[in-house]
mmCIF file of C-alpha atoms and ligand atoms in Angstrom:
data_model
loop_
_atom_site.group_PDB
_atom_site.id
_atom_site.type_symbol
_atom_site.label_atom_id
_atom_site.label_comp_id
_atom_site.label_asym_id
_atom_site.label_seq_id
_atom_site.Cartn_x
_atom_site.Cartn_y
_atom_site.Cartn_z
ATOM 1 C CA UNK A 1 -95.535 91.099 -46.989
ATOM 2 C CA UNK A 2 -94.995 91.719 -49.814
ATOM 3 C CA UNK A 3 -96.259 88.944 -52.913
ATOM 4 C CA UNK A 4 -94.119 88.206 -55.645
ATOM 5 C CA UNK A 5 -96.023 88.887 -58.713
ATOM 6 C CA UNK A 6 -98.684 86.647 -59.358
ATOM 7 C CA UNK A 7 -98.571 84.636 -56.178
ATOM 8 C CA UNK A 8 -100.662 87.184 -54.127
ATOM 9 C CA UNK A 9 -103.973 85.287 -55.493
ATOM 10 C CA UNK A 10 -102.801 82.159 -54.660
ATOM 11 C CA UNK A 11 -104.043 80.318 -51.425
ATOM 12 C CA UNK A 12 -102.221 77.406 -50.194
ATOM 13 C CA UNK A 13 -103.366 74.081 -50.855
ATOM 14 C CA UNK A 14 -102.219 73.272 -47.568
ATOM 15 C CA UNK A 15 -104.593 75.211 -46.054
ATOM 16 C CA UNK A 16 -107.501 73.339 -47.646
ATOM 17 C CA UNK A 17 -109.559 70.037 -45.533
ATOM 18 C CA UNK A 18 -110.642 67.926 -47.390
ATOM 19 C CA UNK A 19 -114.652 69.060 -47.553
ATOM 20 C CA UNK A 20 -112.619 72.379 -48.556
ATOM 21 C CA UNK A 21 -110.871 70.696 -51.189
ATOM 22 C CA UNK A 22 -113.929 68.789 -52.872
ATOM 23 C CA UNK A 23 -115.870 72.154 -52.767
ATOM 24 C CA UNK A 24 -113.624 73.327 -55.138
ATOM 25 C CA UNK A 25 -112.951 70.801 -57.405
ATOM 26 C CA UNK A 26 -117.274 71.425 -57.186
ATOM 27 C CA UNK A 27 -116.666 74.605 -57.769
ATOM 28 C CA UNK A 28 -114.754 73.783 -60.677
ATOM 29 C CA UNK A 29 -116.582 71.435 -62.568
ATOM 30 C CA UNK A 30 -113.788 69.093 -61.625
ATOM 31 C CA UNK A 31 -113.259 65.128 -61.518
ATOM 32 C CA UNK A 32 -114.733 64.247 -57.889
ATOM 33 C CA UNK A 33 -112.365 61.735 -57.490
ATOM 34 C CA UNK A 34 -109.298 64.009 -57.658
ATOM 35 C CA UNK A 35 -110.094 65.370 -53.680
ATOM 36 C CA UNK A 36 -109.312 61.958 -52.598
ATOM 37 C CA UNK A 37 -106.154 61.959 -55.099
ATOM 38 C CA UNK A 38 -104.762 64.946 -54.259
ATOM 39 C CA UNK A 39 -105.074 64.047 -50.305
ATOM 40 C CA UNK A 40 -103.432 60.637 -50.832
ATOM 41 C CA UNK A 41 -100.724 62.152 -52.986
ATOM 42 C CA UNK A 42 -99.542 64.819 -50.318
ATOM 43 C CA UNK A 43 -100.605 63.608 -47.281
ATOM 44 C CA UNK A 44 -100.412 59.880 -46.902
ATOM 45 C CA UNK A 45 -97.485 59.334 -49.436
ATOM 46 C CA UNK A 46 -95.996 62.710 -48.714
ATOM 47 C CA UNK A 47 -95.157 63.279 -51.741
ATOM 48 C CA UNK A 48 -92.743 66.934 -53.067
ATOM 49 C CA UNK A 49 -93.136 66.383 -55.498
ATOM 50 C CA UNK A 50 -96.065 67.258 -58.399
ATOM 51 C CA UNK A 51 -98.981 64.443 -58.461
ATOM 52 C CA UNK A 52 -98.265 61.692 -60.828
ATOM 53 C CA UNK A 53 -101.356 59.834 -59.985
ATOM 54 C CA UNK A 54 -103.829 58.841 -61.739
ATOM 55 C CA UNK A 55 -105.381 62.588 -62.505
ATOM 56 C CA UNK A 56 -105.712 64.711 -65.928
ATOM 57 C CA UNK A 57 -103.649 67.273 -66.596
ATOM 58 C CA UNK A 58 -106.664 69.735 -66.813
ATOM 59 C CA UNK A 59 -107.300 69.177 -63.378
ATOM 60 C CA UNK A 60 -103.372 69.212 -61.984
ATOM 61 C CA UNK A 61 -102.829 72.259 -64.233
ATOM 62 C CA UNK A 62 -105.828 73.929 -63.108
ATOM 63 C CA UNK A 63 -104.247 73.278 -59.289
ATOM 64 C CA UNK A 64 -100.898 74.418 -60.236
ATOM 65 C CA UNK A 65 -102.343 77.854 -61.459
ATOM 66 C CA UNK A 66 -104.353 78.548 -58.566
ATOM 67 C CA UNK A 67 -102.455 77.002 -55.734
ATOM 68 C CA UNK A 68 -99.298 77.589 -53.615
ATOM 69 C CA UNK A 69 -97.889 74.201 -53.020
ATOM 70 C CA UNK A 70 -94.752 75.359 -51.203
ATOM 71 C CA UNK A 71 -93.910 74.754 -47.650
ATOM 72 C CA UNK A 72 -92.081 76.642 -44.576
ATOM 73 C CA UNK A 73 -88.711 76.693 -45.520
ATOM 74 C CA UNK A 74 -86.403 74.368 -43.107
ATOM 75 C CA UNK A 75 -84.015 76.711 -41.840
ATOM 76 C CA UNK A 76 -81.383 75.047 -39.308
ATOM 77 C CA UNK A 77 -81.840 71.690 -38.018
ATOM 78 C CA UNK A 78 -80.350 70.748 -34.699
ATOM 79 C CA UNK A 79 -79.703 67.368 -33.839
ATOM 80 C CA UNK A 80 -78.909 66.288 -29.852
ATOM 81 C CA UNK A 81 -75.946 64.401 -29.435
ATOM 82 C CA UNK A 82 -77.937 62.374 -26.352
ATOM 83 C CA UNK A 83 -80.859 61.004 -28.048
ATOM 84 C CA UNK A 84 -82.773 61.253 -31.463
ATOM 85 C CA UNK A 85 -83.958 64.772 -31.001
ATOM 86 C CA UNK A 86 -84.291 66.663 -33.580
ATOM 87 C CA UNK A 87 -85.356 70.481 -33.223
ATOM 88 C CA UNK A 88 -85.984 72.450 -36.768
ATOM 89 C CA UNK A 89 -85.839 76.406 -37.197
ATOM 90 C CA UNK A 90 -88.477 77.217 -39.780
ATOM 91 C CA UNK A 91 -88.799 80.146 -42.333
ATOM 92 C CA UNK A 92 -91.852 82.054 -43.347
ATOM 93 C CA UNK A 93 -92.587 83.607 -46.265
ATOM 94 C CA UNK A 94 -92.281 87.092 -44.404
ATOM 95 C CA UNK A 95 -88.856 86.082 -42.802
ATOM 96 C CA UNK A 96 -90.369 84.833 -39.557
ATOM 97 C CA UNK A 97 -89.381 82.207 -38.031
ATOM 98 C CA UNK A 98 -90.777 79.140 -35.457
ATOM 99 C CA UNK A 99 -89.529 75.668 -33.822
ATOM 100 C CA UNK A 100 -90.772 72.835 -34.183
ATOM 101 C CA UNK A 101 -89.114 69.525 -32.191
ATOM 102 C CA UNK A 102 -89.128 65.849 -32.736
ATOM 103 C CA UNK A 103 -88.981 64.146 -29.645
ATOM 104 C CA UNK A 104 -88.103 60.270 -30.087
ATOM 105 C CA UNK A 105 -89.918 57.556 -27.744
ATOM 106 C CA UNK A 106 -89.391 53.838 -29.192
ATOM 107 C CA UNK A 107 -88.812 54.110 -32.641
ATOM 108 C CA UNK A 108 -91.809 56.672 -33.397
ATOM 109 C CA UNK A 109 -91.910 60.261 -32.837
ATOM 110 C CA UNK A 110 -93.981 63.108 -31.175
ATOM 111 C CA UNK A 111 -93.663 66.314 -33.294
ATOM 112 C CA UNK A 112 -94.473 69.697 -31.251
ATOM 113 C CA UNK A 113 -96.078 72.296 -33.518
ATOM 114 C CA UNK A 114 -95.799 75.909 -32.728
ATOM 115 C CA UNK A 115 -99.347 77.435 -33.478
ATOM 116 C CA UNK A 116 -98.265 81.134 -33.552
ATOM 117 C CA UNK A 117 -95.242 83.662 -34.132
ATOM 118 C CA UNK A 118 -94.787 84.866 -30.429
ATOM 119 C CA UNK A 119 -97.560 84.417 -28.100
ATOM 120 C CA UNK A 120 -100.229 87.093 -26.448
ATOM 121 C CA UNK A 121 -100.655 85.367 -22.793
ATOM 122 C CA UNK A 122 -97.249 86.876 -21.474
ATOM 123 C CA UNK A 123 -96.218 83.892 -18.616
ATOM 124 C CA UNK A 124 -93.999 85.364 -17.046
ATOM 125 C CA UNK A 125 -91.837 81.708 -17.472
ATOM 126 C CA UNK A 126 -91.659 81.527 -21.060
ATOM 127 C CA UNK A 127 -89.437 83.423 -23.446
ATOM 128 C CA UNK A 128 -91.670 82.959 -26.242
ATOM 129 C CA UNK A 129 -94.424 84.854 -23.995
ATOM 130 C CA UNK A 130 -91.669 88.408 -23.846
ATOM 131 C CA UNK A 131 -91.676 88.393 -26.704
ATOM 132 C CA UNK A 132 -95.830 89.012 -27.593
ATOM 133 C CA UNK A 133 -97.326 88.530 -30.207
ATOM 134 C CA UNK A 134 -96.872 88.906 -33.632
ATOM 135 C CA UNK A 135 -99.020 86.878 -35.673
ATOM 136 C CA UNK A 136 -101.638 83.241 -36.241
ATOM 137 C CA UNK A 137 -99.767 80.158 -38.248
ATOM 138 C CA UNK A 138 -102.200 79.969 -40.623
ATOM 139 C CA UNK A 139 -103.511 76.420 -40.965
ATOM 140 C CA UNK A 140 -100.791 74.715 -43.638
ATOM 141 C CA UNK A 141 -97.706 76.962 -41.797
ATOM 142 C CA UNK A 142 -98.526 74.154 -38.961
ATOM 143 C CA UNK A 143 -99.457 71.250 -41.538
ATOM 144 C CA UNK A 144 -96.222 72.665 -43.517
ATOM 145 C CA UNK A 145 -93.908 71.477 -39.841
ATOM 146 C CA UNK A 146 -95.390 68.077 -39.798
ATOM 147 C CA UNK A 147 -94.558 67.485 -43.535
ATOM 148 C CA UNK A 148 -91.638 69.566 -44.021
ATOM 149 C CA UNK A 149 -90.206 67.192 -40.180
ATOM 150 C CA UNK A 150 -91.414 64.096 -41.935
ATOM 151 C CA UNK A 151 -89.970 64.288 -45.401
ATOM 152 C CA UNK A 152 -86.453 65.606 -43.022
ATOM 153 C CA UNK A 153 -86.819 62.208 -41.515
ATOM 154 C CA UNK A 154 -87.441 60.178 -44.823
ATOM 155 C CA UNK A 155 -84.339 61.260 -46.201
ATOM 156 C CA UNK A 156 -82.187 61.787 -43.177
ATOM 157 C CA UNK A 157 -83.177 58.612 -41.153
ATOM 158 C CA UNK A 158 -84.684 56.144 -43.755
ATOM 159 C CA UNK A 159 -87.476 53.681 -42.272
ATOM 160 C CA UNK A 160 -87.800 56.124 -39.102
ATOM 161 C CA UNK A 161 -91.074 58.936 -40.481
ATOM 162 C CA UNK A 162 -93.252 57.583 -37.798
ATOM 163 C CA UNK A 163 -94.854 60.477 -35.961
ATOM 164 C CA UNK A 164 -97.859 58.944 -34.109
ATOM 165 C CA UNK A 165 -98.810 62.023 -32.670
ATOM 166 C CA UNK A 166 -98.644 65.579 -32.469
ATOM 167 C CA UNK A 167 -98.633 67.969 -30.036
ATOM 168 C CA UNK A 168 -99.642 71.886 -29.646
ATOM 169 C CA UNK A 169 -97.331 72.758 -27.609
ATOM 170 C CA UNK A 170 -94.593 74.776 -29.294
ATOM 171 C CA UNK A 171 -95.177 78.582 -29.538
ATOM 172 C CA UNK A 172 -97.708 79.778 -28.879
ATOM 173 C CA UNK A 173 -101.277 79.419 -27.662
ATOM 174 C CA UNK A 174 -103.532 77.065 -29.759
ATOM 175 C CA UNK A 175 -107.014 78.031 -28.391
ATOM 176 C CA UNK A 176 -105.977 81.967 -29.308
ATOM 177 C CA UNK A 177 -105.453 80.704 -32.983
ATOM 178 C CA UNK A 178 -108.067 78.566 -32.738
ATOM 179 C CA UNK A 179 -110.015 78.243 -37.086
ATOM 180 C CA UNK A 180 -105.934 77.854 -37.875
ATOM 181 C CA UNK A 181 -105.763 75.053 -35.246
ATOM 182 C CA UNK A 182 -108.723 73.333 -36.154
ATOM 183 C CA UNK A 183 -108.408 73.599 -39.517
ATOM 184 C CA UNK A 184 -104.836 71.614 -39.075
ATOM 185 C CA UNK A 185 -105.811 68.805 -36.938
ATOM 186 C CA UNK A 186 -109.021 67.927 -39.661
ATOM 187 C CA UNK A 187 -106.430 67.672 -41.563
ATOM 188 C CA UNK A 188 -104.414 65.663 -39.761
ATOM 189 C CA UNK A 189 -107.505 63.529 -38.896
ATOM 190 C CA UNK A 190 -108.760 63.158 -42.319
ATOM 191 C CA UNK A 191 -108.463 59.486 -43.002
ATOM 192 C CA UNK A 192 -107.797 60.500 -46.679
ATOM 193 C CA UNK A 193 -104.736 61.869 -45.315
ATOM 194 C CA UNK A 194 -102.297 61.096 -42.667
ATOM 195 C CA UNK A 195 -105.196 59.511 -40.597
ATOM 196 C CA UNK A 196 -104.087 60.894 -37.475
ATOM 197 C CA UNK A 197 -106.243 58.817 -34.463
ATOM 198 C CA UNK A 198 -107.999 61.802 -32.937
ATOM 199 C CA UNK A 199 -106.410 60.891 -29.217
ATOM 200 C CA UNK A 200 -102.689 60.672 -30.936
ATOM 201 C CA UNK A 201 -103.574 64.720 -30.744
ATOM 202 C CA UNK A 202 -103.434 67.043 -27.829
ATOM 203 C CA UNK A 203 -103.469 70.976 -27.802
ATOM 204 C CA UNK A 204 -102.266 72.698 -24.639
ATOM 205 C CA UNK A 205 -103.752 75.560 -23.379
ATOM 206 C CA UNK A 206 -103.195 78.295 -20.745
ATOM 207 C CA UNK A 207 -106.930 78.336 -19.814
ATOM 208 C CA UNK A 208 -107.904 80.159 -22.702
ATOM 209 C CA UNK A 209 -112.014 80.362 -22.345
ATOM 210 C CA UNK A 210 -113.776 81.597 -25.366
ATOM 211 C CA UNK A 211 -111.153 79.038 -27.555
ATOM 212 C CA UNK A 212 -111.822 76.119 -25.324
ATOM 213 C CA UNK A 213 -115.797 76.886 -25.219
ATOM 214 C CA UNK A 214 -115.432 76.809 -29.018
ATOM 215 C CA UNK A 215 -113.083 73.360 -28.642
ATOM 216 C CA UNK A 216 -115.969 71.255 -26.661
ATOM 217 C CA UNK A 217 -118.481 72.400 -28.950
ATOM 218 C CA UNK A 218 -115.867 71.948 -32.885
ATOM 219 C CA UNK A 219 -113.166 69.570 -31.655
ATOM 220 C CA UNK A 220 -114.502 66.633 -30.102
ATOM 221 C CA UNK A 221 -112.013 64.082 -29.024
ATOM 222 C CA UNK A 222 -108.488 65.099 -29.580
ATOM 223 C CA UNK A 223 -106.391 64.990 -25.908
ATOM 224 C CA UNK A 224 -106.310 68.131 -24.285
ATOM 225 C CA UNK A 225 -103.389 69.563 -21.324
ATOM 226 C CA UNK A 226 -104.044 72.727 -19.359
ATOM 227 C CA UNK A 227 -101.123 74.745 -18.387
ATOM 228 C CA UNK A 228 -101.867 74.688 -14.752
ATOM 229 C CA UNK A 229 -98.596 75.957 -12.943
ATOM 230 C CA UNK A 230 -99.834 76.532 -9.513
ATOM 231 C CA UNK A 231 -103.778 76.137 -8.213
ATOM 232 C CA UNK A 232 -103.238 78.956 -6.027
ATOM 233 C CA UNK A 233 -104.766 82.601 -7.241
ATOM 234 C CA UNK A 234 -102.122 84.929 -6.532
ATOM 235 C CA UNK A 235 -99.379 82.733 -8.119
ATOM 236 C CA UNK A 236 -101.243 81.349 -10.688
ATOM 237 C CA UNK A 237 -102.041 85.400 -11.928
ATOM 238 C CA UNK A 238 -98.408 85.897 -11.865
ATOM 239 C CA UNK A 239 -96.863 83.141 -13.585
ATOM 240 C CA UNK A 240 -100.013 83.691 -16.133
ATOM 241 C CA UNK A 241 -101.760 86.790 -16.330
ATOM 242 C CA UNK A 242 -104.822 85.245 -18.470
ATOM 243 C CA UNK A 243 -105.761 83.782 -15.007
ATOM 244 C CA UNK A 244 -107.199 87.194 -13.864
ATOM 245 C CA UNK A 245 -109.398 87.090 -16.866
ATOM 246 C CA UNK A 246 -110.381 83.773 -17.196
ATOM 247 C CA UNK A 247 -110.158 82.610 -12.984
ATOM 248 C CA UNK A 248 -109.136 78.721 -13.073
ATOM 249 C CA UNK A 249 -111.844 77.641 -11.356
ATOM 250 C CA UNK A 250 -113.732 78.584 -13.969
ATOM 251 C CA UNK A 251 -111.375 77.225 -16.830
ATOM 252 C CA UNK A 252 -112.132 73.876 -14.896
ATOM 253 C CA UNK A 253 -115.734 73.851 -14.801
ATOM 254 C CA UNK A 254 -115.375 73.517 -19.209
ATOM 255 C CA UNK A 255 -112.557 70.885 -18.816
ATOM 256 C CA UNK A 256 -114.656 68.944 -16.480
ATOM 257 C CA UNK A 257 -117.690 69.202 -18.882
ATOM 258 C CA UNK A 258 -115.595 66.546 -21.583
ATOM 259 C CA UNK A 259 -116.341 63.695 -22.260
ATOM 260 C CA UNK A 260 -113.893 61.873 -21.653
ATOM 261 C CA UNK A 261 -113.487 58.327 -23.950
ATOM 262 C CA UNK A 262 -111.963 55.187 -22.244
ATOM 263 C CA UNK A 263 -108.539 55.498 -21.170
ATOM 264 C CA UNK A 264 -108.219 59.094 -21.906
ATOM 265 C CA UNK A 265 -107.185 61.891 -19.402
ATOM 266 C CA UNK A 266 -106.961 65.380 -18.999
ATOM 267 C CA UNK A 267 -102.831 65.825 -19.075
ATOM 268 C CA UNK A 268 -102.290 68.821 -16.461
ATOM 269 C CA UNK A 269 -99.207 70.343 -17.215
ATOM 270 C CA UNK A 270 -97.083 71.983 -13.727
ATOM 271 C CA UNK A 271 -93.961 74.206 -14.540
ATOM 272 C CA UNK A 272 -91.512 73.698 -11.554
ATOM 273 C CA UNK A 273 -89.517 76.542 -10.236
ATOM 274 C CA UNK A 274 -87.715 76.737 -6.814
ATOM 275 C CA UNK A 275 -89.085 78.766 -4.577
ATOM 276 C CA UNK A 276 -92.411 79.319 -5.962
ATOM 277 C CA UNK A 277 -94.350 76.699 -6.252
ATOM 278 C CA UNK A 278 -92.166 73.780 -5.836
ATOM 279 C CA UNK A 279 -93.185 73.463 -2.086
ATOM 280 C CA UNK A 280 -95.354 70.616 -0.245
ATOM 281 C CA UNK A 281 -98.069 73.381 0.436
ATOM 282 C CA UNK A 282 -98.369 73.537 -3.431
ATOM 283 C CA UNK A 283 -98.478 69.766 -4.253
ATOM 284 C CA UNK A 284 -101.482 68.965 -1.326
ATOM 285 C CA UNK A 285 -103.549 71.666 -3.231
ATOM 286 C CA UNK A 286 -102.030 70.248 -6.465
ATOM 287 C CA UNK A 287 -102.951 66.875 -5.397
ATOM 288 C CA UNK A 288 -106.522 67.984 -2.847
ATOM 289 C CA UNK A 289 -107.532 70.155 -6.578
ATOM 290 C CA UNK A 290 -107.477 67.242 -9.021
ATOM 291 C CA UNK A 291 -107.969 63.850 -6.678
ATOM 292 C CA UNK A 292 -110.853 62.272 -8.643
ATOM 293 C CA UNK A 293 -110.608 63.478 -11.900
ATOM 294 C CA UNK A 294 -109.354 61.741 -14.904
ATOM 295 C CA UNK A 295 -106.542 64.080 -14.210
ATOM 296 C CA UNK A 296 -102.023 62.571 -15.840
ATOM 297 C CA UNK A 297 -99.831 65.309 -14.606
ATOM 298 C CA UNK A 298 -96.854 66.243 -16.265
ATOM 299 C CA UNK A 299 -94.596 68.140 -14.218
ATOM 300 C CA UNK A 300 -91.755 69.703 -15.402
ATOM 301 C CA UNK A 301 -88.818 71.096 -14.440
ATOM 302 C CA UNK A 302 -88.460 74.724 -15.195
ATOM 303 C CA UNK A 303 -85.813 75.256 -17.903
ATOM 304 C CA UNK A 304 -83.795 78.435 -16.838
ATOM 305 C CA UNK A 305 -82.806 80.996 -20.063
ATOM 306 C CA UNK A 306 -80.745 83.797 -20.184
ATOM 307 C CA UNK A 307 -82.908 86.953 -18.336
ATOM 308 C CA UNK A 308 -85.002 84.577 -16.754
ATOM 309 C CA UNK A 309 -86.318 85.617 -13.685
ATOM 310 C CA UNK A 310 -86.692 82.046 -12.193
ATOM 311 C CA UNK A 311 -84.388 78.985 -11.031
ATOM 312 C CA UNK A 312 -84.988 75.564 -11.932
ATOM 313 C CA UNK A 313 -85.999 73.185 -8.961
ATOM 314 C CA UNK A 314 -83.821 70.878 -6.829
ATOM 315 C CA UNK A 315 -84.281 67.020 -8.417
ATOM 316 C CA UNK A 316 -85.054 66.012 -4.530
ATOM 317 C CA UNK A 317 -87.242 68.918 -4.804
ATOM 318 C CA UNK A 318 -89.562 67.024 -7.516
ATOM 319 C CA UNK A 319 -89.010 63.505 -6.312
ATOM 320 C CA UNK A 320 -90.602 65.300 -2.981
ATOM 321 C CA UNK A 321 -93.779 66.417 -5.088
ATOM 322 C CA UNK A 322 -94.425 64.459 -6.885
ATOM 323 C CA UNK A 323 -94.107 61.500 -3.579
ATOM 324 C CA UNK A 324 -97.097 63.618 -2.574
ATOM 325 C CA UNK A 325 -99.112 63.612 -5.818
ATOM 326 C CA UNK A 326 -98.979 59.764 -5.940
ATOM 327 C CA UNK A 327 -100.736 59.925 -2.049
ATOM 328 C CA UNK A 328 -103.511 61.184 -4.360
ATOM 329 C CA UNK A 329 -103.028 58.253 -6.198
ATOM 330 C CA UNK A 330 -102.801 61.151 -9.648
ATOM 331 C CA UNK A 331 -100.277 59.403 -12.787
ATOM 332 C CA UNK A 332 -97.963 61.469 -12.530
ATOM 333 C CA UNK A 333 -94.873 61.861 -14.973
ATOM 334 C CA UNK A 334 -91.726 64.316 -14.129
ATOM 335 C CA UNK A 335 -90.631 65.299 -17.752
ATOM 336 C CA UNK A 336 -87.336 64.445 -18.963
ATOM 337 C CA UNK A 337 -84.798 66.251 -20.397
ATOM 338 C CA UNK A 338 -84.921 64.767 -24.079
ATOM 339 C CA UNK A 339 -82.823 66.801 -26.524
ATOM 340 C CA UNK A 340 -81.827 68.779 -23.749
ATOM 341 C CA UNK A 341 -78.269 69.490 -25.873
ATOM 342 C CA UNK A 342 -80.455 71.296 -27.969
ATOM 343 C CA UNK A 343 -82.665 73.738 -26.246
ATOM 344 C CA UNK A 344 -85.100 71.347 -27.468
ATOM 345 C CA UNK A 345 -87.784 70.315 -24.901
ATOM 346 C CA UNK A 346 -90.868 71.112 -26.192
ATOM 347 C CA UNK A 347 -92.248 73.953 -24.408
ATOM 348 C CA UNK A 348 -89.347 75.309 -23.780
ATOM 349 C CA UNK A 349 -88.004 76.868 -26.945
ATOM 350 C CA UNK A 350 -86.399 79.219 -25.656
ATOM 351 C CA UNK A 351 -82.560 78.951 -27.555
ATOM 352 C CA UNK A 352 -81.140 82.277 -29.016
ATOM 353 C CA UNK A 353 -81.793 81.007 -32.550
ATOM 354 C CA UNK A 354 -85.651 80.687 -31.928
ATOM 355 C CA UNK A 355 -85.542 84.597 -32.074
ATOM 356 C CA UNK A 356 -88.919 85.370 -33.659
ATOM 357 C CA UNK A 357 -88.120 88.602 -35.260
ATOM 358 C CA UNK A 358 -87.538 89.106 -38.585
HETATM 359 N N1 SAH B 401 -100.060 77.996 -25.022
HETATM 360 C C1 SAH B 401 -99.375 76.500 -24.755
HETATM 361 C C2 SAH B 401 -98.751 76.038 -24.967
HETATM 362 C C3 SAH B 401 -97.506 76.572 -25.434
HETATM 363 S S1 SAH B 401 -96.535 76.038 -23.896
HETATM 364 C C4 SAH B 401 -99.954 76.387 -23.254
HETATM 365 O O1 SAH B 401 -99.849 77.609 -22.198
HETATM 366 O O2 SAH B 401 -99.809 75.561 -23.088
HETATM 367 C C5 SAH B 401 -96.469 74.942 -23.743
HETATM 368 C C6 SAH B 401 -95.496 73.984 -22.908
HETATM 369 O O3 SAH B 401 -94.021 74.599 -22.563
HETATM 370 C C7 SAH B 401 -96.376 74.522 -21.541
HETATM 371 O O4 SAH B 401 -96.821 74.032 -20.546
HETATM 372 C C8 SAH B 401 -95.183 75.593 -20.605
HETATM 373 O O5 SAH B 401 -95.571 75.495 -19.150
HETATM 374 C C9 SAH B 401 -94.249 75.339 -20.605
HETATM 375 N N2 SAH B 401 -93.203 75.903 -21.584
HETATM 376 C C10 SAH B 401 -92.991 77.108 -22.033
HETATM 377 N N3 SAH B 401 -91.555 77.817 -20.797
HETATM 378 C C11 SAH B 401 -91.235 76.602 -20.655
HETATM 379 C C12 SAH B 401 -89.586 77.271 -19.626
HETATM 380 N N4 SAH B 401 -89.488 78.302 -19.522
HETATM 381 N N5 SAH B 401 -89.582 75.944 -19.205
HETATM 382 C C13 SAH B 401 -90.150 74.457 -18.793
HETATM 383 N N6 SAH B 401 -91.465 74.539 -19.514
HETATM 384 C C14 SAH B 401 -91.972 75.706 -20.034
#
């Protein structure tokens, strides 16, 4: 990536968590109150213009000189005509593009963030996986998706700028970009800033054990979702090739060890693909595997895309599958088709527009 003169040394302000910011301030002998002021301005007020709160001119000049305050640029916005779903295509500095989706619930929104450009997991049902991994997103690019979506709501749907849940279920494998995602979560959680509650953030993984191990130690309390997709080894190997290296049984031993708060669950995502994993046998095996766990199942009818090798299931098969899981007393939700006219349902970021290439 070529940088403009003078830009190369500038680190993004939005890559700093609160303690990083405090360290910068200390090293440069600035007033300690500046950390709180800047976090308040950028993350609580979410202002796009330079900080006008009570901050000295010299501190402001220091930050302007050494830090970049730009955010990923909104390239395209698609608003659903059926509901209030919004899909953003962001253009990054190196011209790669990633998608972010705002999903409405009541008068609020959940935001589905991308964590990588492309993905290395190569899942056979996933459009992003077909393209391989281009690179990790930086923390500022993830925080930037949130801030830009918030500002878009503030200007286009004033009064609706309430994004209460964050899910890392867009493009990429968040646990494969561990450090970047961890720091983004720290920024979202900071009470000095956006102050999102720990149980309002969910990280979805295909079962990448190296990240999972660290996650449990380093980011306690944040919700976890596992893309399970089949309880049978051979089928899961086909759907999620990293299952060969990190088998489901081992993944579950780590997940079972997570201490859960009252009312906290692990979400298990299960894509239903016609004739592959949607039979009564699949449902029974899945039910038996998860029965007794603090589990919540999200059934996701496969969303076909041009060139995909699988088909979506019939609606009655989806209902039958759920009915079997009900007999195991596992709460199960069939994921709706919010924003399907803009191909925006989270995790189905597969429109032609989403091409991640330069
Ligand atoms: N790598 C992470 C997060 C990205 S995928 C993970 O594997 O969990 C997020 C969710 O989107 C996954 O549960 C995945 O199953 C779902 N998804 C991806 N492609 C899809 C498609 N074509 N149809 C339906 N769901 C899809």
